[in-house]
């Protein structure tokens, strides 16, 4: 828990009577969602049950089941809300990025970080389980499409390209497929050194292809 | 079974006494390896046991266990031998490809087909299981590295690029990461129409980046 937010959640705080009930409930929910992501990334789909996640989050099984009756409810909510908040964070951070040369590289680096995060590793466990489980697949396919569109929209916005131009549209798509492939290459081993060289090269190639000047 | 070879294996043939024993044994082994790949791709790691694969291949459990004492033995052998033979097939088929414009596109299409095959889907199930299973991970990491090198070597050879040039080296790496990402995007839904447009665009961009003339 806490790997996505940078530190452990203040577990004791939820017992304080000064904290309004609604806020406590929201904090409990958030803690369950973060634990679900960490548990999926570390232990896989089979091991990620509501009970295991509740225990890891320091939440009673009853409270966890009040929020999320089934494992599928917990896991789809976790993927959905954590992806939304992560993409929102990327968008906000990118407000500080420089324009001109170097911007493409900075944007690519952030998108590639997105696809190598514990959140991507968690999603990969769920996609893979869904490939062999028809009912899970029916819940996951619309989510996957939504994530794909959201990542595309953020990348287009941050790169400042015209998505109605078919060349730019396909280059952004291909870039996100590459980022997804780099994510996959990082699942079993630390691939960061190789990845960094590819990001540098790809920034220059993408800039040239988008008819900007290449990054330095 | 048979999806990788284009049709069902001749199950009855293995009972013929005219067939030499060694050849029968080799055919049995091959049938088990193909069934393991198909079973992994369709049903995932958990469901792919030696017994299930043996039944699907029409082989007795005893005979299967003679060839492959454990599930890990069966699955690593399946990934290893099927990947080798698939890359060899790509290399052979590519002898008939035209030189000049259009070659990059034809090569990319073949590599992308490799990463969207049942063999890739099977490997993905194993990589994902290995992320949450330390002992499986130790067997799979060297295989993954070997596959990565083999795919890189074949792509360099078929594109006819100079791999000692760092730009070409990284562009081939990035291309294979994109192909891997396209494979991942095809696991839950048929992504072939989108993929085709990306392959066309990427062939032109790669050709330009490698300082050839773009494909038509």
PDB file of N, CA and C in Angstrom, chain A residues 120 124-125 127-129 131 180 184-185 187-188, chain B residues 40-41 44-45 79 115 117-131 140 144 147 180-181 183-188:
ATOM      1  N   UNK A 120       0.000  -0.190 -14.298  1.00  0.00           N
ATOM      2  CA  UNK A 120       0.026  -0.960 -15.545  1.00  0.00           C
ATOM      3  C   UNK A 120       0.238  -2.445 -15.248  1.00  0.00           C
ATOM      4  N   UNK A 124      -2.238  -5.371 -16.337  1.00  0.00           N
ATOM      5  CA  UNK A 124      -1.777  -6.507 -17.139  1.00  0.00           C
ATOM      6  C   UNK A 124      -2.249  -7.834 -16.542  1.00  0.00           C
ATOM      7  N   UNK A 125      -2.188  -7.940 -15.227  1.00  0.00           N
ATOM      8  CA  UNK A 125      -2.677  -9.160 -14.565  1.00  0.00           C
ATOM      9  C   UNK A 125      -4.164  -9.364 -14.855  1.00  0.00           C
ATOM     10  N   UNK A 127      -5.988  -7.985 -17.484  1.00  0.00           N
ATOM     11  CA  UNK A 127      -6.183  -8.272 -18.924  1.00  0.00           C
ATOM     12  C   UNK A 127      -5.918  -9.752 -19.183  1.00  0.00           C
ATOM     13  N   UNK A 128      -4.812 -10.251 -18.623  1.00  0.00           N
ATOM     14  CA  UNK A 128      -4.398 -11.626 -18.906  1.00  0.00           C
ATOM     15  C   UNK A 128      -5.402 -12.627 -18.335  1.00  0.00           C
ATOM     16  N   UNK A 129      -5.880 -12.351 -17.114  1.00  0.00           N
ATOM     17  CA  UNK A 129      -6.903 -13.232 -16.537  1.00  0.00           C
ATOM     18  C   UNK A 129      -8.168 -13.178 -17.391  1.00  0.00           C
ATOM     19  N   UNK A 131      -8.440 -12.796 -20.524  1.00  0.00           N
ATOM     20  CA  UNK A 131      -8.289 -13.532 -21.781  1.00  0.00           C
ATOM     21  C   UNK A 131      -8.797 -14.962 -21.647  1.00  0.00           C
ATOM     22  N   UNK A 180       3.345   0.724 -24.372  1.00  0.00           N
ATOM     23  CA  UNK A 180       2.737  -0.484 -23.808  1.00  0.00           C
ATOM     24  C   UNK A 180       3.723  -1.672 -23.898  1.00  0.00           C
ATOM     25  N   UNK A 184       5.489  -3.931 -20.948  1.00  0.00           N
ATOM     26  CA  UNK A 184       5.529  -5.395 -20.907  1.00  0.00           C
ATOM     27  C   UNK A 184       6.956  -5.900 -20.694  1.00  0.00           C
ATOM     28  N   UNK A 185       7.928  -5.222 -21.326  1.00  0.00           N
ATOM     29  CA  UNK A 185       9.327  -5.629 -21.212  1.00  0.00           C
ATOM     30  C   UNK A 185       9.886  -5.379 -19.813  1.00  0.00           C
ATOM     31  N   UNK A 187       8.123  -6.113 -16.959  1.00  0.00           N
ATOM     32  CA  UNK A 187       7.350  -6.875 -15.972  1.00  0.00           C
ATOM     33  C   UNK A 187       8.230  -7.852 -15.181  1.00  0.00           C
ATOM     34  N   UNK A 188       9.170  -8.518 -15.854  1.00  0.00           N
ATOM     35  CA  UNK A 188       9.977  -9.517 -15.147  1.00  0.00           C
ATOM     36  C   UNK A 188      11.358  -9.018 -14.749  1.00  0.00           C
TER      37      UNK A 188
ATOM     38  N   UNK B  40      -2.539 -22.680 -23.174  1.00  0.00           N
ATOM     39  CA  UNK B  40      -2.136 -21.446 -22.481  1.00  0.00           C
ATOM     40  C   UNK B  40      -2.862 -20.239 -23.070  1.00  0.00           C
ATOM     41  N   UNK B  41      -2.864 -20.142 -24.408  1.00  0.00           N
ATOM     42  CA  UNK B  41      -3.465 -18.975 -25.059  1.00  0.00           C
ATOM     43  C   UNK B  41      -4.962 -18.905 -24.770  1.00  0.00           C
ATOM     44  N   UNK B  44      -5.193 -19.953 -20.138  1.00  0.00           N
ATOM     45  CA  UNK B  44      -4.335 -19.332 -19.135  1.00  0.00           C
ATOM     46  C   UNK B  44      -3.429 -20.324 -18.413  1.00  0.00           C
ATOM     47  N   UNK B  45      -2.543 -19.766 -17.608  1.00  0.00           N
ATOM     48  CA  UNK B  45      -1.519 -20.532 -16.900  1.00  0.00           C
ATOM     49  C   UNK B  45      -2.117 -21.537 -15.910  1.00  0.00           C
ATOM     50  N   UNK B  79       7.408 -23.048 -25.208  1.00  0.00           N
ATOM     51  CA  UNK B  79       7.730 -21.680 -25.617  1.00  0.00           C
ATOM     52  C   UNK B  79       9.030 -21.654 -26.413  1.00  0.00           C
ATOM     53  N   UNK B 115       3.868 -11.272 -33.023  1.00  0.00           N
ATOM     54  CA  UNK B 115       3.470 -10.831 -31.681  1.00  0.00           C
ATOM     55  C   UNK B 115       1.953 -10.824 -31.466  1.00  0.00           C
ATOM     56  N   UNK B 117       0.293 -13.709 -32.577  1.00  0.00           N
ATOM     57  CA  UNK B 117      -0.021 -15.131 -32.750  1.00  0.00           C
ATOM     58  C   UNK B 117      -0.452 -15.762 -31.429  1.00  0.00           C
ATOM     59  N   UNK B 118      -1.079 -16.949 -31.497  1.00  0.00           N
ATOM     60  CA  UNK B 118      -1.374 -17.691 -30.261  1.00  0.00           C
ATOM     61  C   UNK B 118      -0.111 -17.927 -29.423  1.00  0.00           C
ATOM     62  N   UNK B 119       1.048 -18.035 -30.094  1.00  0.00           N
ATOM     63  CA  UNK B 119       2.294 -18.238 -29.362  1.00  0.00           C
ATOM     64  C   UNK B 119       2.607 -17.049 -28.448  1.00  0.00           C
ATOM     65  N   UNK B 120       2.405 -15.819 -28.945  1.00  0.00           N
ATOM     66  CA  UNK B 120       2.614 -14.644 -28.089  1.00  0.00           C
ATOM     67  C   UNK B 120       1.590 -14.629 -26.955  1.00  0.00           C
ATOM     68  N   UNK B 121       0.341 -14.940 -27.272  1.00  0.00           N
ATOM     69  CA  UNK B 121      -0.707 -14.931 -26.243  1.00  0.00           C
ATOM     70  C   UNK B 121      -0.390 -15.963 -25.153  1.00  0.00           C
ATOM     71  N   UNK B 122       0.172 -17.093 -25.574  1.00  0.00           N
ATOM     72  CA  UNK B 122       0.592 -18.113 -24.607  1.00  0.00           C
ATOM     73  C   UNK B 122       1.742 -17.585 -23.745  1.00  0.00           C
ATOM     74  N   UNK B 123       2.732 -16.982 -24.393  1.00  0.00           N
ATOM     75  CA  UNK B 123       3.889 -16.444 -23.663  1.00  0.00           C
ATOM     76  C   UNK B 123       3.435 -15.388 -22.659  1.00  0.00           C
ATOM     77  N   UNK B 124       2.480 -14.563 -23.063  1.00  0.00           N
ATOM     78  CA  UNK B 124       1.974 -13.506 -22.178  1.00  0.00           C
ATOM     79  C   UNK B 124       1.380 -14.105 -20.898  1.00  0.00           C
ATOM     80  N   UNK B 125       0.661 -15.211 -21.051  1.00  0.00           N
ATOM     81  CA  UNK B 125       0.107 -15.875 -19.866  1.00  0.00           C
ATOM     82  C   UNK B 125       1.233 -16.323 -18.926  1.00  0.00           C
ATOM     83  N   UNK B 126       2.322 -16.807 -19.512  1.00  0.00           N
ATOM     84  CA  UNK B 126       3.421 -17.312 -18.694  1.00  0.00           C
ATOM     85  C   UNK B 126       4.205 -16.154 -18.060  1.00  0.00           C
ATOM     86  N   UNK B 127       4.488 -15.096 -18.847  1.00  0.00           N
ATOM     87  CA  UNK B 127       5.188 -13.921 -18.276  1.00  0.00           C
ATOM     88  C   UNK B 127       4.394 -13.391 -17.069  1.00  0.00           C
ATOM     89  N   UNK B 128       3.072 -13.277 -17.262  1.00  0.00           N
ATOM     90  CA  UNK B 128       2.223 -12.680 -16.235  1.00  0.00           C
ATOM     91  C   UNK B 128       2.190 -13.554 -14.979  1.00  0.00           C
ATOM     92  N   UNK B 129       2.095 -14.850 -15.176  1.00  0.00           N
ATOM     93  CA  UNK B 129       2.141 -15.760 -14.018  1.00  0.00           C
ATOM     94  C   UNK B 129       3.495 -15.647 -13.322  1.00  0.00           C
ATOM     95  N   UNK B 130       4.570 -15.517 -14.109  1.00  0.00           N
ATOM     96  CA  UNK B 130       5.925 -15.450 -13.539  1.00  0.00           C
ATOM     97  C   UNK B 130       6.138 -14.187 -12.705  1.00  0.00           C
ATOM     98  N   UNK B 131       5.380 -13.121 -13.022  1.00  0.00           N
ATOM     99  CA  UNK B 131       5.516 -11.871 -12.258  1.00  0.00           C
ATOM    100  C   UNK B 131       5.121 -12.081 -10.800  1.00  0.00           C
ATOM    101  N   UNK B 140      11.876 -18.256 -16.450  1.00  0.00           N
ATOM    102  CA  UNK B 140      11.345 -17.538 -17.600  1.00  0.00           C
ATOM    103  C   UNK B 140      12.235 -16.373 -18.039  1.00  0.00           C
ATOM    104  N   UNK B 144      12.990 -15.195 -21.829  1.00  0.00           N
ATOM    105  CA  UNK B 144      12.514 -13.908 -22.352  1.00  0.00           C
ATOM    106  C   UNK B 144      13.668 -13.158 -23.019  1.00  0.00           C
ATOM    107  N   UNK B 147      14.437 -14.816 -26.348  1.00  0.00           N
ATOM    108  CA  UNK B 147      13.441 -14.480 -27.381  1.00  0.00           C
ATOM    109  C   UNK B 147      13.649 -13.057 -27.882  1.00  0.00           C
ATOM    110  N   UNK B 180       5.225  -5.584 -29.768  1.00  0.00           N
ATOM    111  CA  UNK B 180       4.803  -6.230 -28.518  1.00  0.00           C
ATOM    112  C   UNK B 180       3.552  -5.534 -27.952  1.00  0.00           C
ATOM    113  N   UNK B 181       3.557  -4.199 -28.022  1.00  0.00           N
ATOM    114  CA  UNK B 181       2.394  -3.438 -27.558  1.00  0.00           C
ATOM    115  C   UNK B 181       1.166  -3.721 -28.407  1.00  0.00           C
ATOM    116  N   UNK B 183       0.654  -6.505 -29.903  1.00  0.00           N
ATOM    117  CA  UNK B 183       0.241  -7.851 -29.475  1.00  0.00           C
ATOM    118  C   UNK B 183      -0.646  -7.778 -28.245  1.00  0.00           C
ATOM    119  N   UNK B 184      -0.255  -6.958 -27.300  1.00  0.00           N
ATOM    120  CA  UNK B 184      -1.017  -6.800 -26.053  1.00  0.00           C
ATOM    121  C   UNK B 184      -2.405  -6.223 -26.338  1.00  0.00           C
ATOM    122  N   UNK B 185      -2.469  -5.289 -27.289  1.00  0.00           N
ATOM    123  CA  UNK B 185      -3.755  -4.656 -27.622  1.00  0.00           C
ATOM    124  C   UNK B 185      -4.704  -5.622 -28.325  1.00  0.00           C
ATOM    125  N   UNK B 186      -4.199  -6.793 -28.722  1.00  0.00           N
ATOM    126  CA  UNK B 186      -5.022  -7.760 -29.456  1.00  0.00           C
ATOM    127  C   UNK B 186      -5.480  -8.921 -28.566  1.00  0.00           C
ATOM    128  N   UNK B 187      -5.140  -8.867 -27.293  1.00  0.00           N
ATOM    129  CA  UNK B 187      -5.420 -10.018 -26.416  1.00  0.00           C
ATOM    130  C   UNK B 187      -6.912 -10.152 -26.124  1.00  0.00           C
ATOM    131  N   UNK B 188      -7.608  -9.041 -25.879  1.00  0.00           N
ATOM    132  CA  UNK B 188      -9.030  -9.129 -25.507  1.00  0.00           C
ATOM    133  C   UNK B 188      -9.984  -8.857 -26.666  1.00  0.00           C
TER     134      UNK B 188
END
